[in-house]
Amino acid sequence: MGLPQFVLRQLSCPSGWLAPFMAKALNRTNRDFNREVMSAVALQPHEHMLEIGFGGGLNIRHALEIIGDRGRVGGVEPSTEMLERARREFSRESTNGQLALREGRADALPFASDSYDAIISVHTIYFWGDINLALTEIARVLTPGGRLVLGVSEPEVCQREGMAKLFPVYEQQQLKALLEDAGFVDVELRRPREKDCYIVKAVLPTRPAHEA
Ligand SMILES: C[S@@+](CC[C@H](N)C(=O)[O-])C[C@H]1O[C@@H](n2cnc3c(N)ncnc32)[C@H](O)[C@@H]1O
């Protein structure tokens, strides 16, 4: 039967009076899977990490705990409500420069080229619109040798929940091919403990010495 369309629309961009409830629900429902994605990205304290579509902000908190005052965290969201909520929750880190929260979308990232060592995004790729453009943007913003980790629902789950009627769904091998077309290498598909989901990790090649 699937989820009602208004819930699917809220998942794609939480807004209005429902937004605070969506943030809490996302944090609760997606907590374990987000932990696994953070574990896959293996963020180090000196690194810069960006999250695309951070929703309720679980990974922003986790990343800030890891980096301490040595690294940097960025977040981008199209939802004004999610952005304002995160700005309130992380006002100290935003003010002291550890955290940069911006309004935007995966296909037009409001960040400089070569500015992040790692980028993660969980349960957002279905909403990216032009996925080729988004992957090109991600490759631009990552440093050479940087890594991308995506957390994605299995296509059957998207079909079951009615997502597939509104948004594109991606098979694992299809996503691997899209990543390779965008210039990523070492694409790994992982089956996490969280059932019905998969994790994709990919790396940008380092630049040859003559281009560095
Ligand atoms: C299903 S929620 C997932 C939130 C969070 N990542 C989690 O795992 O709980 C999808 C999130 O992606 C954001 N989003 C939607 N379209 C996006 C886009 N084109 N670029 C970046 N984020 C987007 C939404 O605003 C929403 O916060």
mmCIF file of C-alpha atoms and ligand atoms in Angstrom:
data_model
loop_
_atom_site.group_PDB
_atom_site.id
_atom_site.type_symbol
_atom_site.label_atom_id
_atom_site.label_comp_id
_atom_site.label_asym_id
_atom_site.label_seq_id
_atom_site.Cartn_x
_atom_site.Cartn_y
_atom_site.Cartn_z
ATOM 1 C CA MET A 1 0.000 0.000 0.000
ATOM 2 C CA GLY A 2 2.890 2.366 0.715
ATOM 3 C CA LEU A 3 3.204 5.709 2.446
ATOM 4 C CA PRO A 4 0.766 8.552 1.731
ATOM 5 C CA GLN A 5 2.001 11.082 -0.824
ATOM 6 C CA PHE A 6 2.161 13.918 1.690
ATOM 7 C CA VAL A 7 4.551 11.871 3.846
ATOM 8 C CA LEU A 8 6.731 11.114 0.811
ATOM 9 C CA ARG A 9 6.765 14.841 -0.052
ATOM 10 C CA GLN A 10 7.754 15.630 3.531
ATOM 11 C CA LEU A 11 10.576 13.087 3.327
ATOM 12 C CA SER A 12 11.826 14.820 0.181
ATOM 13 C CA CYS A 13 11.805 18.242 1.851
ATOM 14 C CA PRO A 14 10.389 18.606 5.386
ATOM 15 C CA SER A 15 8.411 21.835 5.645
ATOM 16 C CA GLY A 16 5.730 23.723 7.581
ATOM 17 C CA TRP A 17 4.290 22.647 10.907
ATOM 18 C CA LEU A 18 5.230 18.996 10.311
ATOM 19 C CA ALA A 19 8.940 19.756 9.936
ATOM 20 C CA PRO A 20 9.906 19.481 13.655
ATOM 21 C CA PHE A 21 8.145 16.110 13.880
ATOM 22 C CA MET A 22 9.847 14.958 10.676
ATOM 23 C CA ALA A 23 13.258 15.913 12.067
ATOM 24 C CA LYS A 24 12.670 13.851 15.213
ATOM 25 C CA ALA A 25 11.192 10.947 13.276
ATOM 26 C CA LEU A 26 14.124 10.916 10.822
ATOM 27 C CA ASN A 27 16.651 11.003 13.657
ATOM 28 C CA ARG A 28 14.941 8.117 15.405
ATOM 29 C CA THR A 29 14.221 5.942 12.360
ATOM 30 C CA ASN A 30 17.527 6.459 10.560
ATOM 31 C CA ARG A 31 19.845 6.514 13.588
ATOM 32 C CA ASP A 32 21.416 3.061 13.196
ATOM 33 C CA PHE A 33 21.883 3.366 9.447
ATOM 34 C CA ASN A 34 23.463 6.818 9.820
ATOM 35 C CA ARG A 35 25.869 5.345 12.400
ATOM 36 C CA GLU A 36 26.893 2.739 9.852
ATOM 37 C CA VAL A 37 27.431 5.382 7.168
ATOM 38 C CA MET A 38 29.592 7.409 9.581
ATOM 39 C CA SER A 39 31.551 4.288 10.371
ATOM 40 C CA ALA A 40 32.051 3.630 6.619
ATOM 41 C CA VAL A 41 33.390 7.147 6.020
ATOM 42 C CA ALA A 42 35.883 6.744 8.918
ATOM 43 C CA LEU A 43 36.231 10.491 9.502
ATOM 44 C CA GLN A 44 39.544 11.565 11.074
ATOM 45 C CA PRO A 45 39.871 14.521 13.482
ATOM 46 C CA HIS A 46 41.854 16.746 11.080
ATOM 47 C CA GLU A 47 39.469 16.238 8.129
ATOM 48 C CA HIS A 48 36.747 18.319 6.494
ATOM 49 C CA MET A 49 33.437 16.497 5.980
ATOM 50 C CA LEU A 50 30.282 17.654 4.189
ATOM 51 C CA GLU A 51 26.824 16.141 4.613
ATOM 52 C CA ILE A 52 24.278 16.628 1.819
ATOM 53 C CA GLY A 53 20.671 16.638 3.076
ATOM 54 C CA PHE A 54 21.429 16.359 6.803
ATOM 55 C CA GLY A 55 17.728 16.393 7.849
ATOM 56 C CA GLY A 56 17.504 16.252 11.650
ATOM 57 C CA GLY A 57 21.288 16.685 11.963
ATOM 58 C CA LEU A 58 22.374 13.388 13.575
ATOM 59 C CA ASN A 59 25.582 13.108 11.553
ATOM 60 C CA ILE A 60 26.449 16.772 11.983
ATOM 61 C CA ARG A 61 26.595 16.195 15.751
ATOM 62 C CA HIS A 62 28.560 12.967 15.374
ATOM 63 C CA ALA A 63 31.052 14.564 12.933
ATOM 64 C CA LEU A 64 31.583 17.559 15.239
ATOM 65 C CA GLU A 65 32.369 15.176 18.100
ATOM 66 C CA ILE A 66 34.985 13.421 15.967
ATOM 67 C CA ILE A 67 36.729 16.482 14.538
ATOM 68 C CA GLY A 68 36.974 18.465 17.791
ATOM 69 C CA ASP A 69 38.673 21.761 17.000
ATOM 70 C CA ARG A 70 40.987 20.382 14.300
ATOM 71 C CA GLY A 71 38.655 19.644 11.384
ATOM 72 C CA ARG A 72 35.623 21.245 9.759
ATOM 73 C CA VAL A 73 32.062 20.105 9.059
ATOM 74 C CA GLY A 74 29.693 21.391 6.374
ATOM 75 C CA GLY A 75 26.031 20.745 5.752
ATOM 76 C CA VAL A 76 23.694 21.612 2.907
ATOM 77 C CA GLU A 77 19.895 21.420 2.901
ATOM 78 C CA PRO A 78 17.101 22.689 0.663
ATOM 79 C CA SER A 79 14.643 22.650 3.592
ATOM 80 C CA THR A 80 14.551 26.041 5.321
ATOM 81 C CA GLU A 81 13.092 24.404 8.420
ATOM 82 C CA MET A 82 15.876 21.792 8.702
ATOM 83 C CA LEU A 83 18.464 24.474 8.130
ATOM 84 C CA GLU A 84 17.064 26.811 10.788
ATOM 85 C CA ARG A 85 16.738 23.965 13.249
ATOM 86 C CA ALA A 86 20.383 22.973 12.743
ATOM 87 C CA ARG A 87 21.518 26.616 12.975
ATOM 88 C CA ARG A 88 19.788 26.878 16.368
ATOM 89 C CA GLU A 89 21.130 23.530 17.599
ATOM 90 C CA PHE A 90 24.700 24.171 16.454
ATOM 91 C CA SER A 91 24.941 27.939 16.891
ATOM 92 C CA ARG A 92 28.203 27.745 18.853
ATOM 93 C CA GLU A 93 29.963 25.602 16.237
ATOM 94 C CA SER A 94 28.568 27.777 13.403
ATOM 95 C CA THR A 95 29.891 30.893 15.106
ATOM 96 C CA ASN A 96 33.338 29.531 15.887
ATOM 97 C CA GLY A 97 33.851 28.371 12.305
ATOM 98 C CA GLN A 98 33.844 24.595 12.916
ATOM 99 C CA LEU A 99 30.564 24.239 11.032
ATOM 100 C CA ALA A 100 29.280 25.778 7.770
ATOM 101 C CA LEU A 101 25.548 25.231 7.179
ATOM 102 C CA ARG A 102 24.191 26.387 3.815
ATOM 103 C CA GLU A 103 20.912 26.333 1.960
ATOM 104 C CA GLY A 104 21.295 24.486 -1.336
ATOM 105 C CA ARG A 105 20.950 21.291 -3.273
ATOM 106 C CA ALA A 106 23.189 18.435 -4.330
ATOM 107 C CA ASP A 107 23.210 19.594 -7.949
ATOM 108 C CA ALA A 108 24.459 23.115 -7.095
ATOM 109 C CA LEU A 109 26.633 22.834 -3.997
ATOM 110 C CA PRO A 110 27.366 26.217 -2.404
ATOM 111 C CA PHE A 111 30.971 25.303 -1.559
ATOM 112 C CA ALA A 112 34.352 25.915 -3.164
ATOM 113 C CA SER A 113 36.059 23.302 -5.326
ATOM 114 C CA ASP A 114 38.419 20.851 -3.554
ATOM 115 C CA SER A 115 37.105 21.849 -0.133
ATOM 116 C CA TYR A 116 36.083 18.549 1.554
ATOM 117 C CA ASP A 117 37.976 15.297 2.213
ATOM 118 C CA ALA A 118 34.761 13.347 2.632
ATOM 119 C CA ILE A 119 31.121 13.769 1.629
ATOM 120 C CA ILE A 120 28.230 11.699 2.925
ATOM 121 C CA SER A 121 24.544 11.629 2.118
ATOM 122 C CA VAL A 122 21.893 9.312 3.539
ATOM 123 C CA HIS A 123 18.488 8.677 1.982
ATOM 124 C CA THR A 124 18.657 11.677 -0.331
ATOM 125 C CA ILE A 125 19.730 10.543 -3.817
ATOM 126 C CA TYR A 126 16.145 9.864 -4.892
ATOM 127 C CA PHE A 127 15.478 13.606 -4.504
ATOM 128 C CA TRP A 128 18.524 14.946 -6.345
ATOM 129 C CA GLY A 129 16.805 15.531 -9.689
ATOM 130 C CA ASP A 130 19.686 15.351 -12.143
ATOM 131 C CA ILE A 131 21.914 12.733 -10.482
ATOM 132 C CA ASN A 132 24.702 13.137 -13.077
ATOM 133 C CA LEU A 133 24.915 16.835 -12.315
ATOM 134 C CA ALA A 134 24.877 16.162 -8.574
ATOM 135 C CA LEU A 135 27.725 13.628 -8.836
ATOM 136 C CA THR A 136 29.720 16.096 -10.945
ATOM 137 C CA GLU A 137 29.167 18.731 -8.259
ATOM 138 C CA ILE A 138 30.260 16.317 -5.530
ATOM 139 C CA ALA A 139 33.402 15.461 -7.508
ATOM 140 C CA ARG A 140 34.139 19.198 -7.849
ATOM 141 C CA VAL A 141 33.793 19.886 -4.122
ATOM 142 C CA LEU A 142 35.786 16.816 -2.979
ATOM 143 C CA THR A 143 39.552 17.039 -2.765
ATOM 144 C CA PRO A 144 41.474 14.676 -5.086
ATOM 145 C CA GLY A 145 41.594 11.330 -3.266
ATOM 146 C CA GLY A 146 38.477 12.315 -1.318
ATOM 147 C CA ARG A 147 35.713 9.828 -0.577
ATOM 148 C CA LEU A 148 31.949 9.754 -0.975
ATOM 149 C CA VAL A 149 29.662 7.538 1.094
ATOM 150 C CA LEU A 150 25.986 7.202 0.214
ATOM 151 C CA GLY A 151 23.286 5.423 2.191
ATOM 152 C CA VAL A 152 20.416 4.261 -0.005
ATOM 153 C CA SER A 153 17.212 2.225 0.300
ATOM 154 C CA GLU A 154 16.912 -0.938 -1.750
ATOM 155 C CA PRO A 155 14.742 -0.410 -4.880
ATOM 156 C CA GLU A 156 12.192 -2.979 -3.610
ATOM 157 C CA VAL A 157 11.660 -0.871 -0.482
ATOM 158 C CA CYS A 158 11.158 2.254 -2.613
ATOM 159 C CA GLN A 159 8.588 0.311 -4.654
ATOM 160 C CA ARG A 160 6.853 -1.010 -1.549
ATOM 161 C CA GLU A 161 6.648 2.399 0.121
ATOM 162 C CA GLY A 162 5.348 4.103 -3.023
ATOM 163 C CA MET A 163 8.510 6.227 -3.421
ATOM 164 C CA ALA A 164 9.114 4.849 -6.893
ATOM 165 C CA LYS A 165 5.906 6.473 -8.154
ATOM 166 C CA LEU A 166 7.277 9.936 -7.372
ATOM 167 C CA PHE A 167 11.059 9.678 -7.439
ATOM 168 C CA PRO A 168 13.727 7.712 -9.321
ATOM 169 C CA VAL A 169 15.106 4.637 -7.590
ATOM 170 C CA TYR A 170 18.567 3.244 -8.188
ATOM 171 C CA GLU A 171 19.761 -0.331 -8.457
ATOM 172 C CA GLN A 172 23.189 -0.916 -6.905
ATOM 173 C CA GLN A 173 24.930 -1.658 -10.214
ATOM 174 C CA GLN A 174 23.271 1.348 -11.857
ATOM 175 C CA LEU A 175 24.555 3.638 -9.108
ATOM 176 C CA LYS A 176 28.028 2.118 -9.429
ATOM 177 C CA ALA A 177 28.026 2.900 -13.170
ATOM 178 C CA LEU A 178 26.830 6.472 -12.550
ATOM 179 C CA LEU A 179 29.642 7.006 -10.036
ATOM 180 C CA GLU A 180 32.244 5.654 -12.453
ATOM 181 C CA ASP A 181 30.894 7.916 -15.222
ATOM 182 C CA ALA A 182 31.365 10.872 -12.861
ATOM 183 C CA GLY A 183 35.037 9.916 -12.399
ATOM 184 C CA PHE A 184 34.911 7.954 -9.135
ATOM 185 C CA VAL A 185 36.982 4.790 -8.670
ATOM 186 C CA ASP A 186 37.123 1.907 -6.186
ATOM 187 C CA VAL A 187 33.340 1.841 -5.929
ATOM 188 C CA GLU A 188 32.370 -0.548 -3.109
ATOM 189 C CA LEU A 189 28.859 -1.705 -2.348
ATOM 190 C CA ARG A 190 28.266 -2.767 1.234
ATOM 191 C CA ARG A 191 25.405 -4.545 2.857
ATOM 192 C CA PRO A 192 24.940 -2.913 6.265
ATOM 193 C CA ARG A 193 23.312 -4.478 9.326
ATOM 194 C CA GLU A 194 20.307 -2.248 8.578
ATOM 195 C CA LYS A 195 18.130 -4.405 6.361
ATOM 196 C CA ASP A 196 16.577 -3.025 3.161
ATOM 197 C CA CYS A 197 19.417 -0.532 2.659
ATOM 198 C CA TYR A 198 22.869 -0.460 1.101
ATOM 199 C CA ILE A 199 25.970 1.680 1.454
ATOM 200 C CA VAL A 200 28.076 2.820 -1.486
ATOM 201 C CA LYS A 201 31.603 4.064 -0.985
ATOM 202 C CA ALA A 202 33.607 5.629 -3.824
ATOM 203 C CA VAL A 203 36.851 7.526 -4.117
ATOM 204 C CA LEU A 204 38.083 10.295 -6.405
ATOM 205 C CA PRO A 205 41.446 9.574 -7.979
ATOM 206 C CA THR A 206 44.353 11.656 -6.750
ATOM 207 C CA ARG A 207 45.677 14.092 -9.350
ATOM 208 C CA PRO A 208 48.759 13.025 -11.286
ATOM 209 C CA ALA A 209 51.836 14.882 -9.964
ATOM 210 C CA HIS A 210 52.094 17.100 -13.092
ATOM 211 C CA GLU A 211 48.521 18.446 -12.513
ATOM 212 C CA ALA A 212 48.830 18.965 -8.738
HETATM 213 C C1 LIG B 1 14.569 11.279 3.902
HETATM 214 S S1 LIG B 1 15.377 12.756 4.469
HETATM 215 C C2 LIG B 1 16.923 12.083 5.112
HETATM 216 C C3 LIG B 1 17.552 12.982 6.124
HETATM 217 C C4 LIG B 1 18.828 12.451 6.787
HETATM 218 N N1 LIG B 1 19.904 12.344 5.836
HETATM 219 C C5 LIG B 1 18.584 11.132 7.460
HETATM 220 O O1 LIG B 1 19.203 10.128 7.068
HETATM 221 O O2 LIG B 1 17.790 11.079 8.392
HETATM 222 C C6 LIG B 1 15.911 13.541 2.967
HETATM 223 C C7 LIG B 1 16.612 14.864 3.190
HETATM 224 O O3 LIG B 1 17.215 15.266 1.962
HETATM 225 C C8 LIG B 1 16.979 16.636 1.755
HETATM 226 N N2 LIG B 1 17.015 16.883 0.306
HETATM 227 C C9 LIG B 1 15.977 16.784 -0.565
HETATM 228 N N3 LIG B 1 16.369 17.100 -1.812
HETATM 229 C C10 LIG B 1 17.679 17.391 -1.738
HETATM 230 C C11 LIG B 1 18.642 17.809 -2.700
HETATM 231 N N4 LIG B 1 18.321 17.969 -3.990
HETATM 232 N N5 LIG B 1 19.891 18.068 -2.283
HETATM 233 C C12 LIG B 1 20.218 17.901 -0.975
HETATM 234 N N6 LIG B 1 19.350 17.519 -0.010
HETATM 235 C C13 LIG B 1 18.093 17.257 -0.386
HETATM 236 C C14 LIG B 1 15.622 16.878 2.404
HETATM 237 O O4 LIG B 1 15.368 18.234 2.698
HETATM 238 C C15 LIG B 1 15.674 15.988 3.620
HETATM 239 O O5 LIG B 1 16.192 16.644 4.753
#
